[in-house]
Amino acid sequence: MIKVGINGYGTIGRRVADAVRQQKDMSVVGVVKTKPDYIATNASRTFKIFADTSENVRKFNEAGIECEGDVQSLLENVDIMVDATPEGMGEKNIEMYRKFRVKAIFQGGEKSSIGQASFNAYSNFTESWGKDYVRVVSCNTTGLARTVSAIERAFGVMRVEATLIRRATDPNDSKKGPINAVEPSLKFPSHHGPDLKTVLRIPEVDTVAIKVPTTLMHVHTVNVRTEKDVSQDDLNGIFRPYRRIIEVSGKSGIVSTAQVMDLAREMGRKRGDLFEIAVWKESMYASGNNIRYIQAVNQESDVVPENVDAIRAMMQVSDMEKSTEETDRAMNIEGRM
Ligand code: NAD
């Protein structure tokens, strides 16, 4: 049984904690919280709570939340830590993990240089095999990596051009924006292009990112120049072998991210999560050596199964096929609606 700790129990951390708990070969030893808030109260019903500092242990106990100790006492009892603290904090935490000789997974908000590899299960599972420090790429990059790697395997990829229409913030946040503006990133390419290249060896990747006032999902319009010519028939069903990509259709009423997320709720997922990347069937178009499609990415949850697979790769437990199969079975990811 792999003993896992979760440092940072926010949007990503709490979902990874639940996903790890669902697996047969790993368990959550505890989760690290900074404050005894409503999330800590709820988490304490399922997980052992640890405070970020020894001074904060008292605050939890005073608030009536049993606290087992500080982050260092958790580190003494785990094989691997999933660091889901706010972006940039992993850079500081890595010293602590080194000191305790604990492996660690970082998230997409960290620089790619933090780990010995960046990770996406479909793209480069084996590059994290046995590694001590690995970064799971961001929600947007995970979305691109999933679908582009499927195309790469079938036809070869020379160039990716994508426009990323990004959600402004997550649904549980009331501080960030924009709330009434469209905000283009003025950096070209946006950081997602170079980030995709950390997990997929594509010669050219060009991305543009634009933030819009929504909290539900990101939407990507993707153009891929392939090595071989591709017909519309070749393209049909290209994503079907991949459980973490689902095809959705306007004909069935899914015409926006509102219905995509409604679908996730209908699927009975906890928190209404959609771990899969949703590609609109009608948008899939092939001509010569160009493929075009539109996909939607639930930023809060697509990276969650990737964290589970990264644990298995780093602990050298099973190969990509076996790990993704186990993760997906436990999380009810079936590749269909
Ligand atoms: P979040 O703010 O929702 O959660 C971070 C949690 O860490 C919070 O609960 C915060 O209280 C806690 N924390 C702060 N300081 C801490 C400390 N010293 N020790 C322990 N916990 C501490 O952030 P998030 O959205 O879950 O993002 C975490 C990472 O995942 C970032 O690198 C981010 O870029 C990445 N990521 C976020 C998303 C997303 O859309 N939310 C998607 C993919 C990847």
mmCIF file of C-alpha atoms in Angstrom, residues 139-299:
data_model
loop_
_atom_site.group_PDB
_atom_site.id
_atom_site.type_symbol
_atom_site.label_atom_id
_atom_site.label_comp_id
_atom_site.label_asym_id
_atom_site.label_seq_id
_atom_site.Cartn_x
_atom_site.Cartn_y
_atom_site.Cartn_z
ATOM 1 C CA CYS A 139 -5.289 21.908 -16.488
ATOM 2 C CA ASN A 140 -4.970 23.592 -19.896
ATOM 3 C CA THR A 141 -1.805 21.727 -20.821
ATOM 4 C CA THR A 142 -3.361 18.438 -19.672
ATOM 5 C CA GLY A 143 -6.310 19.113 -21.974
ATOM 6 C CA LEU A 144 -4.048 19.777 -24.944
ATOM 7 C CA ALA A 145 -1.685 16.898 -24.124
ATOM 8 C CA ARG A 146 -4.521 14.356 -24.020
ATOM 9 C CA THR A 147 -6.025 15.094 -27.409
ATOM 10 C CA VAL A 148 -2.806 16.042 -29.223
ATOM 11 C CA SER A 149 -1.067 12.847 -28.044
ATOM 12 C CA ALA A 150 -3.951 10.803 -29.493
ATOM 13 C CA ILE A 151 -3.484 12.584 -32.848
ATOM 14 C CA GLU A 152 0.294 12.267 -32.625
ATOM 15 C CA ARG A 153 -0.003 8.495 -32.179
ATOM 16 C CA ALA A 154 -2.303 8.145 -35.205
ATOM 17 C CA PHE A 155 -0.926 10.623 -37.740
ATOM 18 C CA GLY A 156 2.224 12.310 -36.339
ATOM 19 C CA VAL A 157 2.116 16.022 -35.453
ATOM 20 C CA MET A 158 4.244 18.822 -36.942
ATOM 21 C CA ARG A 159 2.537 21.889 -35.516
ATOM 22 C CA VAL A 160 -0.148 22.768 -32.960
ATOM 23 C CA GLU A 161 -1.914 26.120 -32.908
ATOM 24 C CA ALA A 162 -4.451 26.662 -30.144
ATOM 25 C CA THR A 163 -6.543 29.493 -28.759
ATOM 26 C CA LEU A 164 -7.318 28.956 -25.091
ATOM 27 C CA ILE A 165 -10.440 30.703 -23.845
ATOM 28 C CA ARG A 166 -9.806 30.538 -20.124
ATOM 29 C CA ARG A 167 -12.206 30.652 -17.187
ATOM 30 C CA ALA A 168 -11.538 33.685 -14.978
ATOM 31 C CA THR A 169 -11.369 31.750 -11.694
ATOM 32 C CA ASP A 170 -12.774 28.710 -9.899
ATOM 33 C CA PRO A 171 -16.408 28.526 -8.689
ATOM 34 C CA ASN A 172 -15.455 28.737 -4.985
ATOM 35 C CA ASP A 173 -13.534 32.011 -5.465
ATOM 36 C CA SER A 174 -15.090 35.462 -5.085
ATOM 37 C CA LYS A 175 -11.924 37.560 -5.326
ATOM 38 C CA LYS A 176 -10.497 37.178 -8.815
ATOM 39 C CA GLY A 177 -11.812 38.349 -12.168
ATOM 40 C CA PRO A 178 -12.462 39.661 -14.699
ATOM 41 C CA ILE A 179 -16.199 39.842 -14.004
ATOM 42 C CA ASN A 180 -17.086 42.038 -16.968
ATOM 43 C CA ALA A 181 -14.217 42.059 -19.438
ATOM 44 C CA VAL A 182 -12.318 39.877 -21.872
ATOM 45 C CA GLU A 183 -8.633 39.823 -20.983
ATOM 46 C CA PRO A 184 -6.112 38.588 -23.547
ATOM 47 C CA SER A 185 -2.724 37.410 -22.359
ATOM 48 C CA LEU A 186 -0.249 39.758 -24.022
ATOM 49 C CA LYS A 187 2.514 37.208 -24.056
ATOM 50 C CA PHE A 188 2.937 35.257 -27.314
ATOM 51 C CA PRO A 189 2.970 32.349 -27.245
ATOM 52 C CA SER A 190 1.176 32.041 -23.900
ATOM 53 C CA HIS A 191 3.043 29.817 -21.423
ATOM 54 C CA HIS A 192 0.882 26.832 -22.423
ATOM 55 C CA GLY A 193 2.766 26.333 -25.707
ATOM 56 C CA PRO A 194 6.194 25.777 -24.105
ATOM 57 C CA ASP A 195 4.465 23.803 -21.336
ATOM 58 C CA LEU A 196 2.975 21.322 -23.820
ATOM 59 C CA LYS A 197 6.472 20.721 -25.146
ATOM 60 C CA THR A 198 7.566 19.490 -21.677
ATOM 61 C CA VAL A 199 5.405 16.391 -22.140
ATOM 62 C CA LEU A 200 5.096 16.014 -25.932
ATOM 63 C CA ARG A 201 7.934 16.410 -28.406
ATOM 64 C CA ILE A 202 6.036 18.471 -30.992
ATOM 65 C CA PRO A 203 8.267 20.642 -33.223
ATOM 66 C CA GLU A 204 6.058 23.754 -33.165
ATOM 67 C CA VAL A 205 3.386 24.807 -30.670
ATOM 68 C CA ASP A 206 1.752 28.211 -30.694
ATOM 69 C CA THR A 207 -0.869 29.203 -28.131
ATOM 70 C CA VAL A 208 -2.918 32.314 -27.419
ATOM 71 C CA ALA A 209 -4.791 32.671 -24.110
ATOM 72 C CA ILE A 210 -7.822 34.863 -23.409
ATOM 73 C CA LYS A 211 -9.549 35.079 -20.027
ATOM 74 C CA VAL A 212 -13.339 35.414 -19.952
ATOM 75 C CA PRO A 213 -15.854 35.960 -17.113
ATOM 76 C CA THR A 214 -16.923 32.379 -16.391
ATOM 77 C CA THR A 215 -15.949 29.845 -13.723
ATOM 78 C CA LEU A 216 -17.075 26.609 -15.357
ATOM 79 C CA MET A 217 -14.472 25.501 -17.891
ATOM 80 C CA HIS A 218 -11.785 26.460 -20.382
ATOM 81 C CA VAL A 219 -12.548 26.094 -24.101
ATOM 82 C CA HIS A 220 -9.777 25.419 -26.642
ATOM 83 C CA THR A 221 -9.958 25.762 -30.389
ATOM 84 C CA VAL A 222 -7.180 23.549 -31.708
ATOM 85 C CA ASN A 223 -5.562 23.309 -35.155
ATOM 86 C CA VAL A 224 -3.080 20.518 -35.708
ATOM 87 C CA ARG A 225 -0.828 20.103 -38.747
ATOM 88 C CA THR A 226 -0.180 16.392 -39.105
ATOM 89 C CA GLU A 227 2.622 14.458 -40.822
ATOM 90 C CA LYS A 228 0.190 12.371 -42.871
ATOM 91 C CA ASP A 229 -2.899 13.495 -44.754
ATOM 92 C CA VAL A 230 -6.060 12.728 -42.807
ATOM 93 C CA SER A 231 -9.544 12.165 -44.189
ATOM 94 C CA GLN A 232 -12.768 12.886 -42.319
ATOM 95 C CA ASP A 233 -13.258 9.109 -42.066
ATOM 96 C CA ASP A 234 -9.785 8.678 -40.506
ATOM 97 C CA LEU A 235 -10.662 11.320 -37.947
ATOM 98 C CA ASN A 236 -14.030 9.851 -36.933
ATOM 99 C CA GLY A 237 -13.652 7.940 -33.697
ATOM 100 C CA ILE A 238 -9.997 8.930 -33.235
ATOM 101 C CA PHE A 239 -10.539 9.726 -29.533
ATOM 102 C CA ARG A 240 -12.687 6.675 -28.768
ATOM 103 C CA PRO A 241 -9.854 4.435 -27.476
ATOM 104 C CA TYR A 242 -9.110 7.052 -24.809
ATOM 105 C CA ARG A 243 -11.337 6.957 -21.737
ATOM 106 C CA ARG A 244 -10.190 10.419 -20.627
ATOM 107 C CA ILE A 245 -11.534 12.067 -23.780
ATOM 108 C CA ILE A 246 -15.263 12.075 -24.525
ATOM 109 C CA GLU A 247 -17.061 13.236 -27.624
ATOM 110 C CA VAL A 248 -20.067 15.465 -26.994
ATOM 111 C CA SER A 249 -22.570 16.706 -29.511
ATOM 112 C CA GLY A 250 -24.691 19.775 -30.089
ATOM 113 C CA LYS A 251 -27.342 17.435 -31.497
ATOM 114 C CA SER A 252 -27.792 15.941 -28.035
ATOM 115 C CA GLY A 253 -28.184 19.413 -26.521
ATOM 116 C CA ILE A 254 -24.601 20.070 -25.462
ATOM 117 C CA VAL A 255 -24.051 23.454 -27.067
ATOM 118 C CA SER A 256 -21.967 25.189 -24.382
ATOM 119 C CA THR A 257 -19.903 24.599 -21.252
ATOM 120 C CA ALA A 258 -23.122 24.983 -19.219
ATOM 121 C CA GLN A 259 -24.433 21.688 -20.635
ATOM 122 C CA VAL A 260 -21.028 19.969 -20.466
ATOM 123 C CA MET A 261 -20.900 20.597 -16.720
ATOM 124 C CA ASP A 262 -24.577 19.683 -16.384
ATOM 125 C CA LEU A 263 -23.666 16.374 -17.989
ATOM 126 C CA ALA A 264 -21.011 15.822 -15.292
ATOM 127 C CA ARG A 265 -23.644 16.427 -12.625
ATOM 128 C CA GLU A 266 -26.014 14.012 -14.387
ATOM 129 C CA MET A 267 -23.218 11.432 -14.372
ATOM 130 C CA GLY A 268 -23.445 11.629 -10.574
ATOM 131 C CA ARG A 269 -19.893 12.808 -10.080
ATOM 132 C CA LYS A 270 -18.936 14.198 -6.660
ATOM 133 C CA ARG A 271 -18.647 18.023 -6.885
ATOM 134 C CA GLY A 272 -19.974 17.737 -10.462
ATOM 135 C CA ASP A 273 -16.446 17.011 -11.693
ATOM 136 C CA LEU A 274 -15.602 16.143 -15.285
ATOM 137 C CA PHE A 275 -12.247 14.373 -15.358
ATOM 138 C CA GLU A 276 -12.511 13.842 -19.125
ATOM 139 C CA ILE A 277 -11.761 16.348 -21.894
ATOM 140 C CA ALA A 278 -14.964 16.985 -23.879
ATOM 141 C CA VAL A 279 -14.499 17.353 -27.646
ATOM 142 C CA TRP A 280 -17.412 18.577 -29.768
ATOM 143 C CA LYS A 281 -18.039 15.979 -32.466
ATOM 144 C CA GLU A 282 -19.341 18.582 -34.922
ATOM 145 C CA SER A 283 -16.107 20.597 -34.581
ATOM 146 C CA MET A 284 -13.849 17.727 -35.677
ATOM 147 C CA TYR A 285 -12.762 18.496 -39.218
ATOM 148 C CA ALA A 286 -9.967 17.110 -41.376
ATOM 149 C CA SER A 287 -8.608 18.495 -44.634
ATOM 150 C CA GLY A 288 -5.259 17.568 -46.189
ATOM 151 C CA ASN A 289 -2.805 17.489 -43.324
ATOM 152 C CA ASN A 290 -4.870 19.753 -41.054
ATOM 153 C CA ILE A 291 -7.152 18.743 -38.206
ATOM 154 C CA ARG A 292 -9.343 21.151 -36.299
ATOM 155 C CA TYR A 293 -11.529 20.656 -33.216
ATOM 156 C CA ILE A 294 -12.967 22.447 -30.176
ATOM 157 C CA GLN A 295 -12.673 21.028 -26.689
ATOM 158 C CA ALA A 296 -13.769 21.947 -23.167
ATOM 159 C CA VAL A 297 -11.658 21.398 -20.056
ATOM 160 C CA ASN A 298 -12.921 21.309 -16.465
ATOM 161 C CA GLN A 299 -9.996 23.046 -14.797
#
